[in-house]
XYZ file of C-alpha atoms in Angstrom:
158
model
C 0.000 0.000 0.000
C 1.039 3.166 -0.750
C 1.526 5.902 1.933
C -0.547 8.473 2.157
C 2.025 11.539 2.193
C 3.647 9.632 -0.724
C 0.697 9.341 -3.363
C 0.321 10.934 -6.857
C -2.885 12.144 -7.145
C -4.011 10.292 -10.649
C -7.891 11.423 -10.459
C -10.268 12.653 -7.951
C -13.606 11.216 -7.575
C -16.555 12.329 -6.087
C -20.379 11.721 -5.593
C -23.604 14.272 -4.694
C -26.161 11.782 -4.988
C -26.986 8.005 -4.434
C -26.141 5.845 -8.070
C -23.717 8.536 -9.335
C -20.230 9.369 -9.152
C -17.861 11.618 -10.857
C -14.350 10.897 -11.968
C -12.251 13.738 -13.359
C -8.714 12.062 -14.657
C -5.550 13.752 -14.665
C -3.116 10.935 -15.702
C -4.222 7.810 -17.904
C -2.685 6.037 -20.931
C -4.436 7.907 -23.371
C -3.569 11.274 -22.130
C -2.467 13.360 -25.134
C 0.430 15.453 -23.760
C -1.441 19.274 -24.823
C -4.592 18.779 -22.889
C -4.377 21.426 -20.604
C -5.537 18.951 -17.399
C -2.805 18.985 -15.579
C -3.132 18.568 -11.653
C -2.089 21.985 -10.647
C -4.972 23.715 -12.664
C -7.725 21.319 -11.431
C -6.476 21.683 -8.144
C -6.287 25.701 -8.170
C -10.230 24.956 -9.228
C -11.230 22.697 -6.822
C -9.375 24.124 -3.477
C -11.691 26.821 -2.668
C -14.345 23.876 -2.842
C -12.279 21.637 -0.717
C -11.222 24.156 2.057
C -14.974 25.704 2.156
C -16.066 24.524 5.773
C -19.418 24.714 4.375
C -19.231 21.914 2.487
C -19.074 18.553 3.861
C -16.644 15.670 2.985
C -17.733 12.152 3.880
C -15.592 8.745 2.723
C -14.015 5.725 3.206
C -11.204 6.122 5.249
C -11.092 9.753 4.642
C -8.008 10.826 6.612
C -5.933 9.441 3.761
C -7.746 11.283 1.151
C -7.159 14.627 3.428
C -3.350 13.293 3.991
C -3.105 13.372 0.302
C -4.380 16.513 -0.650
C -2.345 18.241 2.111
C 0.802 17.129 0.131
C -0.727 19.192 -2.607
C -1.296 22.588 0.372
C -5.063 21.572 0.133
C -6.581 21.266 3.507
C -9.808 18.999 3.803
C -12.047 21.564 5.582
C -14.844 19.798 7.071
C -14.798 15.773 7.177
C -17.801 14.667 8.582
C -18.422 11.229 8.465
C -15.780 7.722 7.684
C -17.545 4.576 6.796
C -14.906 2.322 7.985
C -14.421 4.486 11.099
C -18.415 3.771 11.396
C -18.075 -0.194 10.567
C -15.608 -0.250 13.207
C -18.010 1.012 15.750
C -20.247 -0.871 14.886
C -18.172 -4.266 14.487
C -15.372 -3.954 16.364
C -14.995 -7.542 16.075
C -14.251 -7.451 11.799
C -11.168 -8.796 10.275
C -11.242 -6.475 7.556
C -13.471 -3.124 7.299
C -12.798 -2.817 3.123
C -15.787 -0.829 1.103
C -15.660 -4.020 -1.470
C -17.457 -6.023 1.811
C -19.301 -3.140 3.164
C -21.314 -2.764 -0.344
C -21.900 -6.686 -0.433
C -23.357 -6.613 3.354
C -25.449 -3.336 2.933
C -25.826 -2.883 -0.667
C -25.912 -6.255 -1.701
C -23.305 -4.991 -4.517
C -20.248 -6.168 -5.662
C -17.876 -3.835 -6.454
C -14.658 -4.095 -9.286
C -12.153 -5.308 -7.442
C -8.577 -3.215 -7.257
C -6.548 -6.560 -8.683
C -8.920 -6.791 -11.771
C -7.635 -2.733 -12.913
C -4.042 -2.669 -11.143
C -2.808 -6.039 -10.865
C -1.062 -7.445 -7.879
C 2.583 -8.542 -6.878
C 6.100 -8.787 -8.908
C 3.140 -7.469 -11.852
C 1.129 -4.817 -9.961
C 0.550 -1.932 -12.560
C 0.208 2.060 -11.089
C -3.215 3.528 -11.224
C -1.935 6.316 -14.175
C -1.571 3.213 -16.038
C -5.229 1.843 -16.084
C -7.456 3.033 -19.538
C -9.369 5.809 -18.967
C -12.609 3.956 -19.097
C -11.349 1.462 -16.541
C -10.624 3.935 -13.946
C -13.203 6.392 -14.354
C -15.506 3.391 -13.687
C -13.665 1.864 -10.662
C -13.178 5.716 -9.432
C -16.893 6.696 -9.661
C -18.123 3.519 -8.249
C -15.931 4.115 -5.077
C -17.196 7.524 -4.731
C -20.848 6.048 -4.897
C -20.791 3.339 -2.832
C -19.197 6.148 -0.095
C -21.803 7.845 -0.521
C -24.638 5.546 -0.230
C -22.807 3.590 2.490
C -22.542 7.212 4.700
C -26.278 7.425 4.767
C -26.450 3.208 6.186
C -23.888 3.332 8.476
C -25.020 6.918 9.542
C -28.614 5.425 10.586
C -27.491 2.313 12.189
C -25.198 4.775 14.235
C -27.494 7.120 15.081
């Protein structure tokens, strides 16, 4: 796994609303080199969003997405809500608190695996090397299933 504090941000995904998810790519194979997407300029965009405090950031295991984009001077303003933090609390006893098994147990949906887009082991591709297509799907799915899971695990906490 790669450390937090060491990651390249390849995309950033996000969701508003239950069965949709937004990917917007930065580095993929098919990136012709004079698109003007490079990270700096989506970042400069999206920072005032980020660091608003009136906007609220929920995720699965959110501290490393806010680890991340402090690399980057982006501070993530207002985290509200972690569904693994949640599954935790609720099921301390857990071997593993991934998304992939919280969306089978609560969403009865299974998720693209990681392996299936990135490899594993001595073969284990990077994330900037998974088609566009691939990724924006895997991304926008993770986003999703966030989101839905937040409102779950938020009831069952409450």
């Amino acid at each position: 796994m790669i450390k937090a504090l060491e990651a390249e941000i390849v995309g950033i995904s996000f969701s508003f609303t239950a069965h949709s998810g937004y990917y917007i790519p930065i580095e993929f194979p098919e990136k012709e080199q004079d698109i003007d997407m490079d990270l700096d300029s989506i970042l400069k965009y999206l920072k005032p969003e980020i660091e608003n405090p009136e906007n609220c950031f929920c995720g699965q295991n959110i501290k490393y997405d806010a680890l991340v984009l402090s690399r980057y001077g982006i501070h993530l303003a207002n985290m509200v809500f972690d569904t693994m933090i949640a599954e935790y609390m609720l099921h301390p006893d857990k071997n593993s608190y991934k998304m992939d098994y919280l969306a089978l147990d609560y969403l009865k949906y299974r998720m693209v695996p990681i392996n299936d887009l990135i490899g594993s082991g001595l073969h284990q591709k990077s994330m900037a090397e998974v088609p566009l297509k691939d990724i924006s799907f895997y991304a926008s799915e993770d986003a999703d299933i966030a989101f839905q899971l937040t409102k779950i695990l938020k009831e069952k906490l409450d």
